[in-house]
Amino acid sequence: ALLVAYVGYVGLGAGVLQALERPAEVRAAQHLLQEHWELLANHTCLRGPALQRLVQGIVQAYKSGITLQGNTTSLGRWDFSGSFFFSISAITTIGYGNLSPSTVAGRIFCILFALFGIPLNLVLLNEIGQLMLLGVQRCARHLEEVFHWQKKASLLIKTCALVTGLLLFLLLPPLLFSDKEGWSYEEGFYYSFITLSTIGFGDYVIGMNPDRTYPGWYKNVISLWILFGMAWLALIIKFCINFLE
């Protein structure tokens, strides 16, 4: 019964997503093809295969973090802050997919780094989550002793913890992303949940816009937000698991 419910839920998601996203995908493909033929028609000196190779080269370079800016190229994804953020996304298993090692040595190191880093990250997240839970329980006991509440104190503290977590990890960060990345609030909220849940599609990633200048503290603060936010969301997911079971 559980397997049937699981497959049915996934099938429902697939059907809804197909209905919502497929038309937009078809329109985007048609628009790209139209622009391709218009470019070749208006610039007869261009050759189709050569243009295709150039486009593929630009796409591959962009995936590696290199973008064209006039007559120069911009680097910076593999500086220390970018590498630090990649390390966080690797051991937290977010894996955005927008950046990956291109050298053999880098790939081998990434495997070894993740092999020991993922268990370390899980242990740390568990400890942070237990500290959060312990703080909530202590506050509830304190209220019970002061006001002689019983069930009300526990419910009140849990509600406050939930609202505080929502504000700190899901509702307020999109405002920062709107300022630093130029995203809408909906895009920032979407990025926040996709990141903290470790889904990590990679369609939105902070600090990757070559046209924007980011402060040095930005990626480090976001790394801490990811760490504590994942611990908080793990508690919420654990509660949902217990409810479903």
PDB file of C-alpha atoms in Angstrom:
ATOM      1  CA  ALA A   1       0.000   0.000   0.000  1.00  0.00           C
ATOM      2  CA  LEU A   2       2.849   2.379   0.844  1.00  0.00           C
ATOM      3  CA  LEU A   3       4.605   1.614  -2.451  1.00  0.00           C
ATOM      4  CA  VAL A   4       1.369   2.224  -4.387  1.00  0.00           C
ATOM      5  CA  ALA A   5       0.877   5.534  -2.570  1.00  0.00           C
ATOM      6  CA  TYR A   6       4.485   6.520  -3.334  1.00  0.00           C
ATOM      7  CA  VAL A   7       4.272   5.682  -7.042  1.00  0.00           C
ATOM      8  CA  GLY A   8       0.877   7.381  -7.259  1.00  0.00           C
ATOM      9  CA  TYR A   9       2.219  10.551  -5.623  1.00  0.00           C
ATOM     10  CA  VAL A  10       5.197  10.671  -7.981  1.00  0.00           C
ATOM     11  CA  GLY A  11       2.915  10.009 -10.943  1.00  0.00           C
ATOM     12  CA  LEU A  12       0.632  12.839  -9.841  1.00  0.00           C
ATOM     13  CA  GLY A  13       3.635  15.171  -9.648  1.00  0.00           C
ATOM     14  CA  ALA A  14       4.787  14.089 -13.096  1.00  0.00           C
ATOM     15  CA  GLY A  15       1.374  14.708 -14.622  1.00  0.00           C
ATOM     16  CA  VAL A  16       0.963  18.164 -13.086  1.00  0.00           C
ATOM     17  CA  LEU A  17       4.494  19.232 -14.017  1.00  0.00           C
ATOM     18  CA  GLN A  18       4.054  18.014 -17.573  1.00  0.00           C
ATOM     19  CA  ALA A  19       0.831  20.015 -17.913  1.00  0.00           C
ATOM     20  CA  LEU A  20       2.437  23.151 -16.450  1.00  0.00           C
ATOM     21  CA  GLU A  21       5.923  23.082 -17.977  1.00  0.00           C
ATOM     22  CA  ARG A  22       5.629  21.300 -21.327  1.00  0.00           C
ATOM     23  CA  PRO A  23       3.910  24.185 -23.212  1.00  0.00           C
ATOM     24  CA  ALA A  24       6.561  26.657 -22.040  1.00  0.00           C
ATOM     25  CA  GLU A  25       9.315  24.249 -23.138  1.00  0.00           C
ATOM     26  CA  VAL A  26       7.791  23.931 -26.619  1.00  0.00           C
ATOM     27  CA  ARG A  27       7.462  27.718 -26.965  1.00  0.00           C
ATOM     28  CA  ALA A  28      11.059  28.273 -25.881  1.00  0.00           C
ATOM     29  CA  ALA A  29      12.338  25.661 -28.360  1.00  0.00           C
ATOM     30  CA  GLN A  30      10.360  27.208 -31.223  1.00  0.00           C
ATOM     31  CA  HIS A  31      11.600  30.698 -30.328  1.00  0.00           C
ATOM     32  CA  LEU A  32      15.229  29.520 -30.209  1.00  0.00           C
ATOM     33  CA  LEU A  33      14.923  27.784 -33.576  1.00  0.00           C
ATOM     34  CA  GLN A  34      13.338  30.881 -35.131  1.00  0.00           C
ATOM     35  CA  GLU A  35      16.144  33.130 -33.855  1.00  0.00           C
ATOM     36  CA  HIS A  36      18.704  30.651 -35.174  1.00  0.00           C
ATOM     37  CA  TRP A  37      17.326  30.755 -38.731  1.00  0.00           C
ATOM     38  CA  GLU A  38      16.822  34.532 -38.639  1.00  0.00           C
ATOM     39  CA  LEU A  39      20.453  35.011 -37.636  1.00  0.00           C
ATOM     40  CA  LEU A  40      21.677  32.814 -40.499  1.00  0.00           C
ATOM     41  CA  ALA A  41      19.339  34.573 -42.974  1.00  0.00           C
ATOM     42  CA  ASN A  42      20.403  38.096 -41.941  1.00  0.00           C
ATOM     43  CA  HIS A  43      24.124  37.273 -41.809  1.00  0.00           C
ATOM     44  CA  THR A  44      24.841  35.150 -44.856  1.00  0.00           C
ATOM     45  CA  CYS A  45      28.557  35.000 -44.022  1.00  0.00           C
ATOM     46  CA  LEU A  46      27.751  32.749 -41.064  1.00  0.00           C
ATOM     47  CA  ARG A  47      27.829  28.993 -41.543  1.00  0.00           C
ATOM     48  CA  GLY A  48      25.399  26.757 -39.668  1.00  0.00           C
ATOM     49  CA  PRO A  49      27.946  24.201 -38.350  1.00  0.00           C
ATOM     50  CA  ALA A  50      30.405  26.932 -37.306  1.00  0.00           C
ATOM     51  CA  LEU A  51      27.667  28.812 -35.449  1.00  0.00           C
ATOM     52  CA  GLN A  52      26.614  25.603 -33.737  1.00  0.00           C
ATOM     53  CA  ARG A  53      30.180  24.940 -32.562  1.00  0.00           C
ATOM     54  CA  LEU A  54      30.467  28.510 -31.242  1.00  0.00           C
ATOM     55  CA  VAL A  55      27.202  28.190 -29.319  1.00  0.00           C
ATOM     56  CA  GLN A  56      28.285  24.863 -27.832  1.00  0.00           C
ATOM     57  CA  GLY A  57      31.638  26.389 -26.830  1.00  0.00           C
ATOM     58  CA  ILE A  58      29.921  29.331 -25.123  1.00  0.00           C
ATOM     59  CA  VAL A  59      27.557  27.010 -23.245  1.00  0.00           C
ATOM     60  CA  GLN A  60      30.439  24.789 -22.098  1.00  0.00           C
ATOM     61  CA  ALA A  61      32.504  27.808 -21.031  1.00  0.00           C
ATOM     62  CA  TYR A  62      29.551  29.208 -19.083  1.00  0.00           C
ATOM     63  CA  LYS A  63      29.176  25.903 -17.251  1.00  0.00           C
ATOM     64  CA  SER A  64      32.829  26.222 -16.264  1.00  0.00           C
ATOM     65  CA  GLY A  65      32.257  29.735 -14.937  1.00  0.00           C
ATOM     66  CA  ILE A  66      33.737  31.686 -17.859  1.00  0.00           C
ATOM     67  CA  THR A  67      31.611  34.383 -19.483  1.00  0.00           C
ATOM     68  CA  LEU A  68      32.303  36.837 -22.294  1.00  0.00           C
ATOM     69  CA  GLN A  69      32.285  40.527 -21.362  1.00  0.00           C
ATOM     70  CA  GLY A  70      33.068  42.571 -24.450  1.00  0.00           C
ATOM     71  CA  ASN A  71      36.550  41.604 -25.583  1.00  0.00           C
ATOM     72  CA  THR A  72      37.474  40.005 -22.254  1.00  0.00           C
ATOM     73  CA  THR A  73      36.359  37.035 -20.179  1.00  0.00           C
ATOM     74  CA  SER A  74      35.292  37.002 -16.541  1.00  0.00           C
ATOM     75  CA  LEU A  75      36.566  34.428 -14.057  1.00  0.00           C
ATOM     76  CA  GLY A  76      35.883  34.043 -10.360  1.00  0.00           C
ATOM     77  CA  ARG A  77      33.843  30.928  -9.698  1.00  0.00           C
ATOM     78  CA  TRP A  78      36.916  29.039  -8.494  1.00  0.00           C
ATOM     79  CA  ASP A  79      38.322  31.741  -6.231  1.00  0.00           C
ATOM     80  CA  PHE A  80      38.404  30.869  -2.507  1.00  0.00           C
ATOM     81  CA  SER A  81      34.867  32.028  -1.715  1.00  0.00           C
ATOM     82  CA  GLY A  82      33.480  30.241  -4.789  1.00  0.00           C
ATOM     83  CA  SER A  83      35.420  27.066  -3.952  1.00  0.00           C
ATOM     84  CA  PHE A  84      34.255  27.264  -0.332  1.00  0.00           C
ATOM     85  CA  PHE A  85      30.631  27.535  -1.469  1.00  0.00           C
ATOM     86  CA  PHE A  86      31.125  24.590  -3.856  1.00  0.00           C
ATOM     87  CA  SER A  87      32.555  22.523  -0.986  1.00  0.00           C
ATOM     88  CA  ILE A  88      29.478  23.301   1.119  1.00  0.00           C
ATOM     89  CA  SER A  89      27.131  22.357  -1.724  1.00  0.00           C
ATOM     90  CA  ALA A  90      29.058  19.089  -2.220  1.00  0.00           C
ATOM     91  CA  ILE A  91      29.096  17.735   1.344  1.00  0.00           C
ATOM     92  CA  THR A  92      25.519  18.881   2.027  1.00  0.00           C
ATOM     93  CA  THR A  93      24.529  16.879  -1.108  1.00  0.00           C
ATOM     94  CA  ILE A  94      22.769  19.934  -2.572  1.00  0.00           C
ATOM     95  CA  GLY A  95      24.819  19.559  -5.768  1.00  0.00           C
ATOM     96  CA  TYR A  96      23.518  22.506  -7.800  1.00  0.00           C
ATOM     97  CA  GLY A  97      25.154  21.189 -10.965  1.00  0.00           C
ATOM     98  CA  ASN A  98      26.096  24.642 -12.257  1.00  0.00           C
ATOM     99  CA  LEU A  99      29.739  24.105 -11.339  1.00  0.00           C
ATOM    100  CA  SER A 100      31.865  20.982 -11.232  1.00  0.00           C
ATOM    101  CA  PRO A 101      35.568  20.029 -11.350  1.00  0.00           C
ATOM    102  CA  SER A 102      36.956  19.793 -14.880  1.00  0.00           C
ATOM    103  CA  THR A 103      40.361  18.260 -14.090  1.00  0.00           C
ATOM    104  CA  VAL A 104      41.020  14.589 -13.283  1.00  0.00           C
ATOM    105  CA  ALA A 105      42.761  15.523 -10.031  1.00  0.00           C
ATOM    106  CA  GLY A 106      39.855  17.784  -9.050  1.00  0.00           C
ATOM    107  CA  ARG A 107      37.297  15.035  -9.676  1.00  0.00           C
ATOM    108  CA  ILE A 108      39.263  12.435  -7.695  1.00  0.00           C
ATOM    109  CA  PHE A 109      39.690  14.887  -4.816  1.00  0.00           C
ATOM    110  CA  CYS A 110      35.959  15.725  -4.956  1.00  0.00           C
ATOM    111  CA  ILE A 111      35.090  12.019  -4.532  1.00  0.00           C
ATOM    112  CA  LEU A 112      37.393  11.611  -1.526  1.00  0.00           C
ATOM    113  CA  PHE A 113      36.331  14.948  -0.061  1.00  0.00           C
ATOM    114  CA  ALA A 114      32.628  14.063  -0.305  1.00  0.00           C
ATOM    115  CA  LEU A 115      33.191  10.510   0.971  1.00  0.00           C
ATOM    116  CA  PHE A 116      34.370  11.813   4.344  1.00  0.00           C
ATOM    117  CA  GLY A 117      32.610  15.185   4.226  1.00  0.00           C
ATOM    118  CA  ILE A 118      29.039  13.884   3.835  1.00  0.00           C
ATOM    119  CA  PRO A 119      29.114  11.818   7.093  1.00  0.00           C
ATOM    120  CA  LEU A 120      30.793  14.751   8.864  1.00  0.00           C
ATOM    121  CA  ASN A 121      28.064  17.077   7.613  1.00  0.00           C
ATOM    122  CA  LEU A 122      25.294  14.695   8.721  1.00  0.00           C
ATOM    123  CA  VAL A 123      26.794  14.411  12.205  1.00  0.00           C
ATOM    124  CA  LEU A 124      27.061  18.203  12.485  1.00  0.00           C
ATOM    125  CA  LEU A 125      23.500  18.744  11.228  1.00  0.00           C
ATOM    126  CA  ASN A 126      22.229  16.192  13.741  1.00  0.00           C
ATOM    127  CA  GLU A 127      24.051  17.964  16.577  1.00  0.00           C
ATOM    128  CA  ILE A 128      22.723  21.380  15.523  1.00  0.00           C
ATOM    129  CA  GLY A 129      19.209  19.964  15.240  1.00  0.00           C
ATOM    130  CA  GLN A 130      19.453  18.375  18.699  1.00  0.00           C
ATOM    131  CA  LEU A 131      20.655  21.686  20.177  1.00  0.00           C
ATOM    132  CA  MET A 132      17.696  23.488  18.563  1.00  0.00           C
ATOM    133  CA  LEU A 133      15.302  20.859  19.909  1.00  0.00           C
ATOM    134  CA  LEU A 134      16.911  21.010  23.359  1.00  0.00           C
ATOM    135  CA  GLY A 135      16.516  24.791  23.411  1.00  0.00           C
ATOM    136  CA  VAL A 136      12.817  24.477  22.566  1.00  0.00           C
ATOM    137  CA  GLN A 137      12.281  21.865  25.286  1.00  0.00           C
ATOM    138  CA  ARG A 138      14.097  23.965  27.902  1.00  0.00           C
ATOM    139  CA  CYS A 139      12.015  27.019  27.047  1.00  0.00           C
ATOM    140  CA  ALA A 140       8.842  24.921  27.335  1.00  0.00           C
ATOM    141  CA  ARG A 141       9.874  23.573  30.765  1.00  0.00           C
ATOM    142  CA  HIS A 142      10.715  27.086  31.945  1.00  0.00           C
ATOM    143  CA  LEU A 143       7.267  28.335  30.937  1.00  0.00           C
ATOM    144  CA  GLU A 144       5.659  25.378  32.681  1.00  0.00           C
ATOM    145  CA  GLU A 145       7.504  26.204  35.920  1.00  0.00           C
ATOM    146  CA  VAL A 146       6.777  29.952  35.789  1.00  0.00           C
ATOM    147  CA  PHE A 147       3.175  29.971  34.593  1.00  0.00           C
ATOM    148  CA  HIS A 148       2.250  26.408  35.612  1.00  0.00           C
ATOM    149  CA  TRP A 149       1.237  25.587  32.058  1.00  0.00           C
ATOM    150  CA  GLN A 150       1.500  22.077  30.745  1.00  0.00           C
ATOM    151  CA  LYS A 151       0.413  21.343  27.205  1.00  0.00           C
ATOM    152  CA  LYS A 152      -0.010  25.045  26.418  1.00  0.00           C
ATOM    153  CA  ALA A 153       3.664  25.819  27.085  1.00  0.00           C
ATOM    154  CA  SER A 154       4.917  23.091  24.752  1.00  0.00           C
ATOM    155  CA  LEU A 155       2.509  24.109  21.998  1.00  0.00           C
ATOM    156  CA  LEU A 156       3.386  27.810  22.379  1.00  0.00           C
ATOM    157  CA  ILE A 157       7.146  27.248  22.244  1.00  0.00           C
ATOM    158  CA  LYS A 158       6.903  24.874  19.288  1.00  0.00           C
ATOM    159  CA  THR A 159       4.771  27.415  17.431  1.00  0.00           C
ATOM    160  CA  CYS A 160       7.278  30.197  18.183  1.00  0.00           C
ATOM    161  CA  ALA A 161      10.168  27.995  17.048  1.00  0.00           C
ATOM    162  CA  LEU A 162       8.334  27.176  13.818  1.00  0.00           C
ATOM    163  CA  VAL A 163       7.532  30.836  13.086  1.00  0.00           C
ATOM    164  CA  THR A 164      11.083  31.953  13.945  1.00  0.00           C
ATOM    165  CA  GLY A 165      12.542  29.292  11.655  1.00  0.00           C
ATOM    166  CA  LEU A 166      10.195  30.272   8.847  1.00  0.00           C
ATOM    167  CA  LEU A 167      11.280  33.902   9.180  1.00  0.00           C
ATOM    168  CA  LEU A 168      15.024  33.261   9.461  1.00  0.00           C
ATOM    169  CA  PHE A 169      15.375  30.519   6.860  1.00  0.00           C
ATOM    170  CA  LEU A 170      12.539  30.905   4.344  1.00  0.00           C
ATOM    171  CA  LEU A 171      10.730  34.256   4.525  1.00  0.00           C
ATOM    172  CA  LEU A 172      13.475  36.844   5.166  1.00  0.00           C
ATOM    173  CA  PRO A 173      16.378  35.465   3.012  1.00  0.00           C
ATOM    174  CA  PRO A 174      14.483  36.141  -0.266  1.00  0.00           C
ATOM    175  CA  LEU A 175      14.679  39.860   0.570  1.00  0.00           C
ATOM    176  CA  LEU A 176      18.482  39.590   0.643  1.00  0.00           C
ATOM    177  CA  PHE A 177      18.491  37.637  -2.611  1.00  0.00           C
ATOM    178  CA  SER A 178      16.259  40.264  -4.229  1.00  0.00           C
ATOM    179  CA  ASP A 179      18.796  42.943  -3.272  1.00  0.00           C
ATOM    180  CA  LYS A 180      22.001  41.071  -4.179  1.00  0.00           C
ATOM    181  CA  GLU A 181      20.816  38.914  -7.090  1.00  0.00           C
ATOM    182  CA  GLY A 182      17.970  40.964  -8.562  1.00  0.00           C
ATOM    183  CA  TRP A 183      15.530  38.062  -8.168  1.00  0.00           C
ATOM    184  CA  SER A 184      11.855  38.473  -7.397  1.00  0.00           C
ATOM    185  CA  TYR A 185      10.634  37.461  -3.932  1.00  0.00           C
ATOM    186  CA  GLU A 186       9.036  34.328  -5.399  1.00  0.00           C
ATOM    187  CA  GLU A 187      12.331  33.324  -7.025  1.00  0.00           C
ATOM    188  CA  GLY A 188      14.222  33.903  -3.762  1.00  0.00           C
ATOM    189  CA  PHE A 189      11.702  31.864  -1.772  1.00  0.00           C
ATOM    190  CA  TYR A 190      11.869  29.077  -4.355  1.00  0.00           C
ATOM    191  CA  TYR A 191      15.702  29.084  -4.173  1.00  0.00           C
ATOM    192  CA  SER A 192      15.599  29.007  -0.369  1.00  0.00           C
ATOM    193  CA  PHE A 193      13.432  25.902  -0.162  1.00  0.00           C
ATOM    194  CA  ILE A 194      15.133  24.069  -3.042  1.00  0.00           C
ATOM    195  CA  THR A 195      18.502  24.703  -1.378  1.00  0.00           C
ATOM    196  CA  LEU A 196      17.630  23.851   2.230  1.00  0.00           C
ATOM    197  CA  SER A 197      15.798  20.694   1.183  1.00  0.00           C
ATOM    198  CA  THR A 198      19.003  19.661  -0.709  1.00  0.00           C
ATOM    199  CA  ILE A 199      17.038  19.250  -3.949  1.00  0.00           C
ATOM    200  CA  GLY A 200      19.419  21.742  -5.582  1.00  0.00           C
ATOM    201  CA  PHE A 201      18.205  21.979  -9.178  1.00  0.00           C
ATOM    202  CA  GLY A 202      20.852  24.591 -10.004  1.00  0.00           C
ATOM    203  CA  ASP A 203      18.526  26.863 -11.989  1.00  0.00           C
ATOM    204  CA  TYR A 204      19.074  29.551  -9.327  1.00  0.00           C
ATOM    205  CA  VAL A 205      22.448  29.826  -7.588  1.00  0.00           C
ATOM    206  CA  ILE A 206      23.739  32.817  -5.630  1.00  0.00           C
ATOM    207  CA  GLY A 207      26.859  34.755  -6.613  1.00  0.00           C
ATOM    208  CA  MET A 208      26.944  33.648 -10.257  1.00  0.00           C
ATOM    209  CA  ASN A 209      25.835  36.780 -12.109  1.00  0.00           C
ATOM    210  CA  PRO A 210      28.921  38.281 -13.857  1.00  0.00           C
ATOM    211  CA  ASP A 211      27.168  41.658 -14.138  1.00  0.00           C
ATOM    212  CA  ARG A 212      26.878  42.059 -10.360  1.00  0.00           C
ATOM    213  CA  THR A 213      29.476  42.780  -7.698  1.00  0.00           C
ATOM    214  CA  TYR A 214      29.090  40.745  -4.514  1.00  0.00           C
ATOM    215  CA  PRO A 215      30.514  41.646  -1.078  1.00  0.00           C
ATOM    216  CA  GLY A 216      33.131  39.328   0.376  1.00  0.00           C
ATOM    217  CA  TRP A 217      30.906  38.218   3.269  1.00  0.00           C
ATOM    218  CA  TYR A 218      27.994  37.236   1.045  1.00  0.00           C
ATOM    219  CA  LYS A 219      28.805  33.608   0.211  1.00  0.00           C
ATOM    220  CA  ASN A 220      30.145  32.925   3.712  1.00  0.00           C
ATOM    221  CA  VAL A 221      26.917  34.139   5.331  1.00  0.00           C
ATOM    222  CA  ILE A 222      24.854  32.100   2.864  1.00  0.00           C
ATOM    223  CA  SER A 223      26.958  29.033   3.716  1.00  0.00           C
ATOM    224  CA  LEU A 224      26.080  29.446   7.417  1.00  0.00           C
ATOM    225  CA  TRP A 225      22.440  30.017   6.483  1.00  0.00           C
ATOM    226  CA  ILE A 226      22.471  26.749   4.519  1.00  0.00           C
ATOM    227  CA  LEU A 227      23.985  24.835   7.438  1.00  0.00           C
ATOM    228  CA  PHE A 228      21.567  26.029  10.123  1.00  0.00           C
ATOM    229  CA  GLY A 229      18.617  26.142   7.722  1.00  0.00           C
ATOM    230  CA  MET A 230      19.137  22.517   6.735  1.00  0.00           C
ATOM    231  CA  ALA A 231      19.214  21.503  10.407  1.00  0.00           C
ATOM    232  CA  TRP A 232      15.943  23.360  11.063  1.00  0.00           C
ATOM    233  CA  LEU A 233      14.223  21.961   7.984  1.00  0.00           C
ATOM    234  CA  ALA A 234      15.434  18.460   8.885  1.00  0.00           C
ATOM    235  CA  LEU A 235      13.522  18.766  12.179  1.00  0.00           C
ATOM    236  CA  ILE A 236      10.387  19.804  10.287  1.00  0.00           C
ATOM    237  CA  ILE A 237      10.787  16.902   7.852  1.00  0.00           C
ATOM    238  CA  LYS A 238      11.380  14.518  10.769  1.00  0.00           C
ATOM    239  CA  PHE A 239       8.112  15.709  12.302  1.00  0.00           C
ATOM    240  CA  CYS A 240       6.342  15.067   8.989  1.00  0.00           C
ATOM    241  CA  ILE A 241       7.884  11.590   8.800  1.00  0.00           C
ATOM    242  CA  ASN A 242       6.630  10.765  12.297  1.00  0.00           C
ATOM    243  CA  PHE A 243       3.179  12.056  11.361  1.00  0.00           C
ATOM    244  CA  LEU A 244       3.057   9.941   8.181  1.00  0.00           C
ATOM    245  CA  GLU A 245       4.338   6.830   9.942  1.00  0.00           C
TER     246      GLU A 245
END
